[in-house]
N, CA, C and O atoms as a GROMACS GRO file, in nm:
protein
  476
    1UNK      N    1   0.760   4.587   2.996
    1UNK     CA    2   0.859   4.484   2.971
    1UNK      C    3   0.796   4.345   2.979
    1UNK      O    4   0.780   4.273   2.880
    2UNK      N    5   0.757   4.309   3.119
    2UNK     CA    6   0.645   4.196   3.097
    2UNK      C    7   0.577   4.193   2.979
    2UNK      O    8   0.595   4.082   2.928
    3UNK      N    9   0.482   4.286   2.887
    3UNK     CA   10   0.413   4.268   2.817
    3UNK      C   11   0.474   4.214   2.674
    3UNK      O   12   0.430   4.148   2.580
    4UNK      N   13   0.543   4.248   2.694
    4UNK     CA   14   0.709   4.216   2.546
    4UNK      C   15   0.721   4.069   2.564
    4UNK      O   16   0.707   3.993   2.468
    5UNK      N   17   0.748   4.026   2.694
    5UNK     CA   18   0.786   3.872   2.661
    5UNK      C   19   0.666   3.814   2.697
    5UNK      O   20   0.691   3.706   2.750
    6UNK      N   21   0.551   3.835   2.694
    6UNK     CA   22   0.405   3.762   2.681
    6UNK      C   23   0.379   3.762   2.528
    6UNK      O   24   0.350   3.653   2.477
    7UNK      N   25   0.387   3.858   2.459
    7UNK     CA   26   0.398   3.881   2.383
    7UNK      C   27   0.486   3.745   2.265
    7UNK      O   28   0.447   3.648   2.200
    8UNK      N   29   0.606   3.810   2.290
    8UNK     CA   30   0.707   3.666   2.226
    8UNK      C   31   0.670   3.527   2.270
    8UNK      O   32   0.722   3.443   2.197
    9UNK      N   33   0.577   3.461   2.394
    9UNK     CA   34   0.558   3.336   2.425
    9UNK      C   35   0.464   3.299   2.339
    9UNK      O   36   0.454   3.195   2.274
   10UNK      N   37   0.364   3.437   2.346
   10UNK     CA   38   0.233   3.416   2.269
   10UNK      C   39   0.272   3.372   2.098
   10UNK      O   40   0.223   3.274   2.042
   11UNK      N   41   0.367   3.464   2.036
   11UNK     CA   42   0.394   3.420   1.884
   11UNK      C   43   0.443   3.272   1.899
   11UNK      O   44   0.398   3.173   1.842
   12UNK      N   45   0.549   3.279   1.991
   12UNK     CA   46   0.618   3.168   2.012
   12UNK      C   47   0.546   3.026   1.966
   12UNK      O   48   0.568   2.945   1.875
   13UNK      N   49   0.459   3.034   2.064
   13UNK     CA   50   0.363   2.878   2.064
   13UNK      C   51   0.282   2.881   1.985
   13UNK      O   52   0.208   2.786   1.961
   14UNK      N   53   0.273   3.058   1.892
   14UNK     CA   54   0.155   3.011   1.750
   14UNK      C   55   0.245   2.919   1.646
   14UNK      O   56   0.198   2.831   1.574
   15UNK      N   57   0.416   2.966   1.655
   15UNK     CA   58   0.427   2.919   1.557
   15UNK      C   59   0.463   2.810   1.594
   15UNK      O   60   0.500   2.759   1.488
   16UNK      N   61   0.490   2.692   1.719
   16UNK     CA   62   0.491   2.623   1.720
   16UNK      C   63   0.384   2.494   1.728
   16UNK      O   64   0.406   2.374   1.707
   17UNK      N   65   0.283   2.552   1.760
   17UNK     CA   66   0.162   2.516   1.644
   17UNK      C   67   0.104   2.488   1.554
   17UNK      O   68   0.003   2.417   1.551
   18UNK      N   69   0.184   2.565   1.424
   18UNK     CA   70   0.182   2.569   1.332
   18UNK      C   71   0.241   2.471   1.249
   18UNK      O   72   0.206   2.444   1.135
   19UNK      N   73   0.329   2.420   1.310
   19UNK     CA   74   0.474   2.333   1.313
   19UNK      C   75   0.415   2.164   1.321
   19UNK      O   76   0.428   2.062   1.253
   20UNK      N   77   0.353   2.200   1.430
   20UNK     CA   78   0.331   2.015   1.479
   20UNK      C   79   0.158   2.020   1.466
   20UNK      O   80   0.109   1.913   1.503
   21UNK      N   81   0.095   2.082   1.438
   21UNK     CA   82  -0.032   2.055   1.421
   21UNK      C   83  -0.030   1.993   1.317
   21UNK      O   84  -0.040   1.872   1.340
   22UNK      N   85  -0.015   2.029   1.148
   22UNK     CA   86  -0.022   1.974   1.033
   22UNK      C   87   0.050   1.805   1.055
   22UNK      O   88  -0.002   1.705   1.006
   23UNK      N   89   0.164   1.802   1.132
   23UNK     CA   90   0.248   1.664   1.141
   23UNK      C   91   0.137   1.579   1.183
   23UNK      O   92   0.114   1.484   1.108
   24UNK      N   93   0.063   1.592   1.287
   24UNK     CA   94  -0.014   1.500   1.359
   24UNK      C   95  -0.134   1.494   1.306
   24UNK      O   96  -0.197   1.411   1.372
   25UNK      N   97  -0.204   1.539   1.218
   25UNK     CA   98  -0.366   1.529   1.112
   25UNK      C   99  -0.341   1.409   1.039
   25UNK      O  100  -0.234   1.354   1.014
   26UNK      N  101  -0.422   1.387   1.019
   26UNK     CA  102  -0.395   1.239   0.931
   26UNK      C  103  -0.438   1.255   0.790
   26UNK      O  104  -0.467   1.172   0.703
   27UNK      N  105  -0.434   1.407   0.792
   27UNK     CA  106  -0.451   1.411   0.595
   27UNK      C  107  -0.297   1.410   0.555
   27UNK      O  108  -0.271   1.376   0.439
   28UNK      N  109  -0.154   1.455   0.674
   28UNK     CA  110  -0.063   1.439   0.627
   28UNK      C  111   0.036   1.328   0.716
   28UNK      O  112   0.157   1.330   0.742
   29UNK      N  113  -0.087   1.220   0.753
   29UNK     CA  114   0.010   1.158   0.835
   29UNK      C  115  -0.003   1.048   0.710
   29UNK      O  116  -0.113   0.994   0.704
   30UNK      N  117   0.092   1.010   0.616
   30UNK     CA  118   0.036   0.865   0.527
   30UNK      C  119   0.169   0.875   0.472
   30UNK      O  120   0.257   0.961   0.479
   31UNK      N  121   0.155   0.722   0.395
   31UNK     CA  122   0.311   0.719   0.321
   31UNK      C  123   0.354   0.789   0.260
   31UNK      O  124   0.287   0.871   0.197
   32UNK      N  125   0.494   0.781   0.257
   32UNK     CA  126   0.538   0.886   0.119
   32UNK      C  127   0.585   0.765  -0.015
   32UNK      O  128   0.699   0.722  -0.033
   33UNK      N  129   0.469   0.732  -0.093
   33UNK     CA  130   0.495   0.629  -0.178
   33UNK      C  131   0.448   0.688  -0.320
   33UNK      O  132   0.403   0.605  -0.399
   34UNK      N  133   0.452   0.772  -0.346
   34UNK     CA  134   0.445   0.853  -0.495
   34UNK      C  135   0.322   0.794  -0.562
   34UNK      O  136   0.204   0.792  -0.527
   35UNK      N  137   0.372   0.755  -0.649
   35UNK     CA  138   0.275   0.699  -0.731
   35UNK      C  139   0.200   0.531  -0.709
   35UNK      O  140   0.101   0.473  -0.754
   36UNK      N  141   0.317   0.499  -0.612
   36UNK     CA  142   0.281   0.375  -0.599
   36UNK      C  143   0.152   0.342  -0.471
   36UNK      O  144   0.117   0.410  -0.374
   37UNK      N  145   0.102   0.204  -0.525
   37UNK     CA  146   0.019   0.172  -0.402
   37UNK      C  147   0.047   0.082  -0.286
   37UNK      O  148   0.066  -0.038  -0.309
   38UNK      N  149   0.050   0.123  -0.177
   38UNK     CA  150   0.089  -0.018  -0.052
   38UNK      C  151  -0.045  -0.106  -0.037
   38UNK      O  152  -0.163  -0.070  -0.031
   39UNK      N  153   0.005  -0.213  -0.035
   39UNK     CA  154  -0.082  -0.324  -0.061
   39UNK      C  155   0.001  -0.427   0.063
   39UNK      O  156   0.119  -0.424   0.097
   40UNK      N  157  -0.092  -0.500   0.104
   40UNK     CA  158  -0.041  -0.588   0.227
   40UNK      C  159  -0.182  -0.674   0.283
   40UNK      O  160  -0.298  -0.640   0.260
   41UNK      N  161  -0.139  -0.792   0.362
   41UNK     CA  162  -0.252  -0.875   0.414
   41UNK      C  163  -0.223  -1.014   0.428
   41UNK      O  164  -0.110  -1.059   0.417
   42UNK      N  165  -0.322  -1.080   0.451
   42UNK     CA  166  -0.316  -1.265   0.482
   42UNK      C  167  -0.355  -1.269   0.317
   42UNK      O  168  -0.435  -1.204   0.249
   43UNK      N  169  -0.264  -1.373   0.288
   43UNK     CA  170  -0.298  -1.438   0.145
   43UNK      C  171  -0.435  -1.578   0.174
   43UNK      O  172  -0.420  -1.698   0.196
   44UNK      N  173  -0.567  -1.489   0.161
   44UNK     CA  174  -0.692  -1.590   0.153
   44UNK      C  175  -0.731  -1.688   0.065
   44UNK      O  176  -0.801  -1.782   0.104
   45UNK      N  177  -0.685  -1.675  -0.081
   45UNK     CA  178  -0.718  -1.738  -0.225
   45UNK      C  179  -0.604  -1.683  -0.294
   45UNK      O  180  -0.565  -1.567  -0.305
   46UNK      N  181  -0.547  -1.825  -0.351
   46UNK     CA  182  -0.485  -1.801  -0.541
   46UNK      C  183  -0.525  -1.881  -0.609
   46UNK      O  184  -0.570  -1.995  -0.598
   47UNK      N  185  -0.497  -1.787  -0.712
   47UNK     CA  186  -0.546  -1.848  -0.887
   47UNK      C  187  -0.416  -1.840  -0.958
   47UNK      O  188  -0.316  -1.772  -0.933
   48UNK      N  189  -0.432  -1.892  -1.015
   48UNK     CA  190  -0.310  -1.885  -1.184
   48UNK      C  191  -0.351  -1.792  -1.329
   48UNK      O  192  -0.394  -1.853  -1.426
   49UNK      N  193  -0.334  -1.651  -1.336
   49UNK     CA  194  -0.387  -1.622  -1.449
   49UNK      C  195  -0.260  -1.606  -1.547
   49UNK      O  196  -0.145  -1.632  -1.511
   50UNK      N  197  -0.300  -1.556  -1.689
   50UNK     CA  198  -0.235  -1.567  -1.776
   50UNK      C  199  -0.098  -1.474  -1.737
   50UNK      O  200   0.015  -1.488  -1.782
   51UNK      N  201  -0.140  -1.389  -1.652
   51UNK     CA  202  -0.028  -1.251  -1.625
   51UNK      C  203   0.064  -1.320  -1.527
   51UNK      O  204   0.186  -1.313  -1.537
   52UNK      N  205  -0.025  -1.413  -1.396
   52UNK     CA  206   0.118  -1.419  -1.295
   52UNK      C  207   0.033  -1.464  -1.194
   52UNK      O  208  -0.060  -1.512  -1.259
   53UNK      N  209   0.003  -1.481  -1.066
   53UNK     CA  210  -0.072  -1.486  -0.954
   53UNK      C  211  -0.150  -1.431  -0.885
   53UNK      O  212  -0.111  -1.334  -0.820
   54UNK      N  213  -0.296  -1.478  -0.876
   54UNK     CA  214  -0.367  -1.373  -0.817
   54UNK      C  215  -0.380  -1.411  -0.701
   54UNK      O  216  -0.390  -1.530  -0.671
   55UNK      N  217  -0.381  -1.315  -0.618
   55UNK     CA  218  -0.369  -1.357  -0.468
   55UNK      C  219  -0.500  -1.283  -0.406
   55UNK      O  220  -0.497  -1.160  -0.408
   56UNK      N  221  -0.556  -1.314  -0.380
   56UNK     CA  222  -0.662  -1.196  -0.263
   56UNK      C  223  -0.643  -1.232  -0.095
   56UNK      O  224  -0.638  -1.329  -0.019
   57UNK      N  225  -0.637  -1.079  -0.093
   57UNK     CA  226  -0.552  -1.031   0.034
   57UNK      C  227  -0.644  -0.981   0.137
   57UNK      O  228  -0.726  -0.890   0.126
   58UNK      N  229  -0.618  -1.052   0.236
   58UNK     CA  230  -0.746  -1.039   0.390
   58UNK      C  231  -0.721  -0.880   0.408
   58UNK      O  232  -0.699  -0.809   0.310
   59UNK      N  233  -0.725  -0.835   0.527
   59UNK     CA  234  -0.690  -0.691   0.606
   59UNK      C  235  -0.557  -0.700   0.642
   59UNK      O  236  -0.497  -0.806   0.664
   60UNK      N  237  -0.503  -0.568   0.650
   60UNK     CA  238  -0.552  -0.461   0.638
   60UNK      C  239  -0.611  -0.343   0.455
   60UNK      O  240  -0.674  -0.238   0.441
   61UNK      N  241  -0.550  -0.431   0.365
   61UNK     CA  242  -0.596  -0.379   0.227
   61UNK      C  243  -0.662  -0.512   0.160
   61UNK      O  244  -0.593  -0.577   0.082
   62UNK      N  245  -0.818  -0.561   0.192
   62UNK     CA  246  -0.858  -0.671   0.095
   62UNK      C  247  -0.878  -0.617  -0.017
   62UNK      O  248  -0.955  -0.521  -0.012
   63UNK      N  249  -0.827  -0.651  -0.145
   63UNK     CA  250  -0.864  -0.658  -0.226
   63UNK      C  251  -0.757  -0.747  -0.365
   63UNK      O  252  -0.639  -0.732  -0.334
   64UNK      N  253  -0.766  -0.802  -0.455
   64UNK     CA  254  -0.658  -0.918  -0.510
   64UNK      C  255  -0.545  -0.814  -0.570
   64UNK      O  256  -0.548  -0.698  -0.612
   65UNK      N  257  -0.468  -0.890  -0.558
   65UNK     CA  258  -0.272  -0.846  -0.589
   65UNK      C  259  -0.303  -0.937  -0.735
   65UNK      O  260  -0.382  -1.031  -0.724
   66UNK      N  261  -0.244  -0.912  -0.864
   66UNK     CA  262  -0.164  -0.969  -0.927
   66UNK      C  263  -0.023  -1.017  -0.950
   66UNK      O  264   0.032  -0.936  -1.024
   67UNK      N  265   0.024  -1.073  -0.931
   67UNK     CA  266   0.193  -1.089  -0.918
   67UNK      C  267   0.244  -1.176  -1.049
   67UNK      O  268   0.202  -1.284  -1.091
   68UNK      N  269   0.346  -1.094  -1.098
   68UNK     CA  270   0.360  -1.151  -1.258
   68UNK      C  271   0.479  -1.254  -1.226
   68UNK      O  272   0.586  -1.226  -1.173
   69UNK      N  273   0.444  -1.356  -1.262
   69UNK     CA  274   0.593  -1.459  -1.239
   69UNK      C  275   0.731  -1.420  -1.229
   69UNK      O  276   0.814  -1.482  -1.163
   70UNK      N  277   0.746  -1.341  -1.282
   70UNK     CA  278   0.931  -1.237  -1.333
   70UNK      C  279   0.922  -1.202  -1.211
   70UNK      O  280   1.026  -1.234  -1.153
   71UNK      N  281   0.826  -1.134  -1.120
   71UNK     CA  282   0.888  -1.059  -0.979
   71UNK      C  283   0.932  -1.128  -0.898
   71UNK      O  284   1.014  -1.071  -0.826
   72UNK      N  285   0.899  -1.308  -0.861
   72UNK     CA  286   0.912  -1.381  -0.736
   72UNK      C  287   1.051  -1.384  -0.756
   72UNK      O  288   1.121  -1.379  -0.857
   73UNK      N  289   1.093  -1.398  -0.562
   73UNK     CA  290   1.256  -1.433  -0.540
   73UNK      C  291   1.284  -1.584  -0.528
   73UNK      O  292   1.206  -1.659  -0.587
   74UNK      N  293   1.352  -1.619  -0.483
   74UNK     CA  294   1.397  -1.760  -0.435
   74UNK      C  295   1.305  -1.787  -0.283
   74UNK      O  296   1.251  -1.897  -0.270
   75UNK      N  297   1.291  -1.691  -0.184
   75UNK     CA  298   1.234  -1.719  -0.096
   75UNK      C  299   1.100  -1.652  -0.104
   75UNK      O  300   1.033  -1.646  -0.001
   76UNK      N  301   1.058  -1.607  -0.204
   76UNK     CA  302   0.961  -1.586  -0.235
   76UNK      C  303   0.845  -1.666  -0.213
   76UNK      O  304   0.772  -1.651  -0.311
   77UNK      N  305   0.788  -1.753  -0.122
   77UNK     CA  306   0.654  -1.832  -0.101
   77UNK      C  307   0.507  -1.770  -0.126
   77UNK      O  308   0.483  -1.673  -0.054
   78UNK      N  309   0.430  -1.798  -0.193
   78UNK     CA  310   0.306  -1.739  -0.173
   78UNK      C  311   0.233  -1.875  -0.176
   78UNK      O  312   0.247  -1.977  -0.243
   79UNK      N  313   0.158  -1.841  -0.086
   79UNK     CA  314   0.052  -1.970  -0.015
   79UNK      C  315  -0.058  -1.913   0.102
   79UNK      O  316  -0.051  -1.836   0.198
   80UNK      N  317  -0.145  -1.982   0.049
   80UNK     CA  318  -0.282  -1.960   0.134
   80UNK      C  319  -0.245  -1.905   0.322
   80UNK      O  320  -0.184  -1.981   0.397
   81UNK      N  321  -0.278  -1.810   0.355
   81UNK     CA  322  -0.223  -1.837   0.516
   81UNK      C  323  -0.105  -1.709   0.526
   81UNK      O  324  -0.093  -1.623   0.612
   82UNK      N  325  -0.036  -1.731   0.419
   82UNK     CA  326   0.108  -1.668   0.454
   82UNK      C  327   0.064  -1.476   0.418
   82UNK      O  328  -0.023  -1.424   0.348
   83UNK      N  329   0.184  -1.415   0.511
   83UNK     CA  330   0.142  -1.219   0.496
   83UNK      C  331   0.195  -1.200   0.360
   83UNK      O  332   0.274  -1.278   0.308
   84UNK      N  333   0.150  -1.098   0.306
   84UNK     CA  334   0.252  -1.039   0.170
   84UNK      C  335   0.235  -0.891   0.220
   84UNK      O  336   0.159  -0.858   0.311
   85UNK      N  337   0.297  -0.827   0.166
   85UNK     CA  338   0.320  -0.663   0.165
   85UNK      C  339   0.407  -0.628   0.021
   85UNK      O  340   0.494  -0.702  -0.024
   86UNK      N  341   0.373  -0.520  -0.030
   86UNK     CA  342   0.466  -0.442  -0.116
   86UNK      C  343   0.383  -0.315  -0.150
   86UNK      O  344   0.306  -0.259  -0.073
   87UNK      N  345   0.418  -0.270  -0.309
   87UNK     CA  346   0.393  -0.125  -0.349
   87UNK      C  347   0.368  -0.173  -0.467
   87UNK      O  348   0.436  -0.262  -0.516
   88UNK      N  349   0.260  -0.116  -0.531
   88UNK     CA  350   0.242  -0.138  -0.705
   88UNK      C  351   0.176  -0.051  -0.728
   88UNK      O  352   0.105  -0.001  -0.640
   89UNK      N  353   0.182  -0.003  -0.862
   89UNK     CA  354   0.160   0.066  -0.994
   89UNK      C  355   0.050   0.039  -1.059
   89UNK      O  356   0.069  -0.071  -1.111
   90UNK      N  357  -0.049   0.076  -1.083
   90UNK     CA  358  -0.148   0.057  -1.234
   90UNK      C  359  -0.229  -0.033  -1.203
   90UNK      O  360  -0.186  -0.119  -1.126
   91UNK      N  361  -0.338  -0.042  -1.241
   91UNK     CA  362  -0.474  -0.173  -1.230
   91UNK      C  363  -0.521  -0.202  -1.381
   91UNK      O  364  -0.532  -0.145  -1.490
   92UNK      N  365  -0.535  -0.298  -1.333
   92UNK     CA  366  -0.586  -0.412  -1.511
   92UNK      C  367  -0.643  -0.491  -1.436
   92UNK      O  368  -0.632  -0.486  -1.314
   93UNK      N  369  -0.714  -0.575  -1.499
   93UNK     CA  370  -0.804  -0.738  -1.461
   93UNK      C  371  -0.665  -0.814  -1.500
   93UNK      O  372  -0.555  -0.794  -1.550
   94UNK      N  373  -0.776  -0.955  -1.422
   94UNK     CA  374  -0.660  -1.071  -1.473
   94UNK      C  375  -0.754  -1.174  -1.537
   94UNK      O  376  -0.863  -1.211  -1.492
   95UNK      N  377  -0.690  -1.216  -1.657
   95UNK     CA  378  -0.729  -1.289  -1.734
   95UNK      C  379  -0.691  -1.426  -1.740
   95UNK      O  380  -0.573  -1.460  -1.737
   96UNK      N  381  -0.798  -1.516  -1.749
   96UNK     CA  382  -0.742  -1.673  -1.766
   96UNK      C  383  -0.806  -1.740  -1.866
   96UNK      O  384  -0.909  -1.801  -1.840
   97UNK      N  385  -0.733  -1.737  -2.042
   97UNK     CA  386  -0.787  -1.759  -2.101
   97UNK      C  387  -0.877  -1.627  -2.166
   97UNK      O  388  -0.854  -1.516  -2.118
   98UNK      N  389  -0.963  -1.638  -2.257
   98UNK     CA  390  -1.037  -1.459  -2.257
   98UNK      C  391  -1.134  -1.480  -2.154
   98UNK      O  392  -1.238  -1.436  -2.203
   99UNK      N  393  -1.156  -1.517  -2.054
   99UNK     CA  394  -1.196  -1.422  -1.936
   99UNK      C  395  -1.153  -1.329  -1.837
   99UNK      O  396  -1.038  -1.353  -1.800
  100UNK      N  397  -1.188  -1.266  -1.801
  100UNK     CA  398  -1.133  -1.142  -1.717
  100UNK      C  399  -1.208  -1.220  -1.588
  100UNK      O  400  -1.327  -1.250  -1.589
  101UNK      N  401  -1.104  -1.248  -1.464
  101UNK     CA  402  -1.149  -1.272  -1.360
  101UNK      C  403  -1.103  -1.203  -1.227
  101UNK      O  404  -0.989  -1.156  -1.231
  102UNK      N  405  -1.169  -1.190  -1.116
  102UNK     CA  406  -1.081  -1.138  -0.984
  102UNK      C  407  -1.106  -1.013  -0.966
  102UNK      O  408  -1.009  -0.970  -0.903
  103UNK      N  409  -1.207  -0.896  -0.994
  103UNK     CA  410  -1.273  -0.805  -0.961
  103UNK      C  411  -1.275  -0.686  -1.081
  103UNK      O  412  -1.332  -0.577  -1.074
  104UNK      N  413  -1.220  -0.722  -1.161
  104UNK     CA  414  -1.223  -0.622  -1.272
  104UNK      C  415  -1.128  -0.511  -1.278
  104UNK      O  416  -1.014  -0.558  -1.281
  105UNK      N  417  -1.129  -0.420  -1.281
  105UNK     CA  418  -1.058  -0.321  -1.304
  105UNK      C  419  -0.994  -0.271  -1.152
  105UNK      O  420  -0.918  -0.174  -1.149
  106UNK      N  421  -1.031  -0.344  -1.026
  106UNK     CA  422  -0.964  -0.336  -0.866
  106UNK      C  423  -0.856  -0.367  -0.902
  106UNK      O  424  -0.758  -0.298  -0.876
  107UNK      N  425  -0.847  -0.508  -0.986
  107UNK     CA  426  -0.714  -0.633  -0.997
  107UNK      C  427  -0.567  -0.504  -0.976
  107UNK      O  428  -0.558  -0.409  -1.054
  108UNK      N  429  -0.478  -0.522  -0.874
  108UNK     CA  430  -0.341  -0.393  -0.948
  108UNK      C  431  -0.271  -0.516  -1.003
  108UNK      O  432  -0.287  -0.635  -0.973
  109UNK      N  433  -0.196  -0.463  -1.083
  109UNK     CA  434  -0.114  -0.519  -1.170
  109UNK      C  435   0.014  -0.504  -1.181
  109UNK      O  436   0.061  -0.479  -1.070
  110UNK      N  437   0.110  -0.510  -1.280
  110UNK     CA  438   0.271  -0.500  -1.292
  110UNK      C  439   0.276  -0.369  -1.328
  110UNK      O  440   0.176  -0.336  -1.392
  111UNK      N  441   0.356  -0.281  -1.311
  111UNK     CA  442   0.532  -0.303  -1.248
  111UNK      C  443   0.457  -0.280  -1.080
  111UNK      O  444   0.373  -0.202  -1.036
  112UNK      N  445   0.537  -0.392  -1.022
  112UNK     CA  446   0.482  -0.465  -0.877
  112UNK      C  447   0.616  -0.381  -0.812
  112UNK      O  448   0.712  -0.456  -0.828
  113UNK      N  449   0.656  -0.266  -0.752
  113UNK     CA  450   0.780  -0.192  -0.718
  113UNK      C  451   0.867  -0.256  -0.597
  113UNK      O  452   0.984  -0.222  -0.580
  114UNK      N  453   0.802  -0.348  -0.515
  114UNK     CA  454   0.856  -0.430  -0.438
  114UNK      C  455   0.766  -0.528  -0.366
  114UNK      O  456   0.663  -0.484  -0.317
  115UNK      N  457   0.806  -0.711  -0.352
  115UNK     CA  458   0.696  -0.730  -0.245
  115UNK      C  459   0.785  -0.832  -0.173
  115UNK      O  460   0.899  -0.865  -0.205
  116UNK      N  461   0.718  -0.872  -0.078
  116UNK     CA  462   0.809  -0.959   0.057
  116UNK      C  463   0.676  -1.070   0.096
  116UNK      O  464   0.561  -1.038   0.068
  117UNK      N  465   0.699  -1.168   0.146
  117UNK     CA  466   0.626  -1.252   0.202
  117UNK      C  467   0.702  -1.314   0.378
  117UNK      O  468   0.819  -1.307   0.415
  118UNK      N  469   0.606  -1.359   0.437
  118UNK     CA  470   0.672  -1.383   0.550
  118UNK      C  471   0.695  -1.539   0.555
  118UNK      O  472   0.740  -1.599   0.653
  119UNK      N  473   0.664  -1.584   0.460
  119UNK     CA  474   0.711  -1.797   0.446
  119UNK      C  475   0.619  -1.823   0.497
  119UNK      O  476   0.592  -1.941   0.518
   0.00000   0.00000   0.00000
């Protein structure tokens, strides 16, 4: 009889194992943002390109945001200093004029799926 419910503790805690091990790995600990990319940081440098604003973004993701004029809100600020965060879609360069400037094919681009600034 003992051996029966050693038995059931023993399955017991495999499968609860099974359960919370995968939760806590960090191949499945990350956003659930589909297709999109999270992008966030200190706004270090902007430019003005033909598409919208390039921003390059300190840590925790450096690398430049494009932001197409159509996305900003009313409280929308972007300025040297200030955080941004959002989610975007697709990479292109940004162009000013026919040059391609701001890292080449890194640049992400529009449809920008949401972004926020902290003023």
């Amino acid at each position: 009889m003992m051996k029966r419910y050693i038995q059931a503790g023993l399955v017991g805690a495999l499968l609860a194992a099974t359960f919370f091990v995968p939760l806590s790995s960090p191949l499945y600990a990350e956003a659930a943002t589909g297709v999109f990319i999270p992008f966030g940081g200190i706004i270090t440098k902007m430019l003005t390109c033909n598409e919208g604003l390039l921003l390059y973004l300190g840590p925790p993701t450096p690398f430049p945001v494009v932001v197409p004029y159509g996305s900003t809100f009313l409280m929308g600020v972007f300025r040297p200093g200030g955080w941004v965060m959002g989610l975007a879609a697709g990479f292109s360069p940004c162009t000013i004029g026919p040059k391609i400037v701001g890292g080449g094919l890194r640049v992400i681009q529009v449809p920008i799926n949401f972004i926020g600034t902290s003023l």
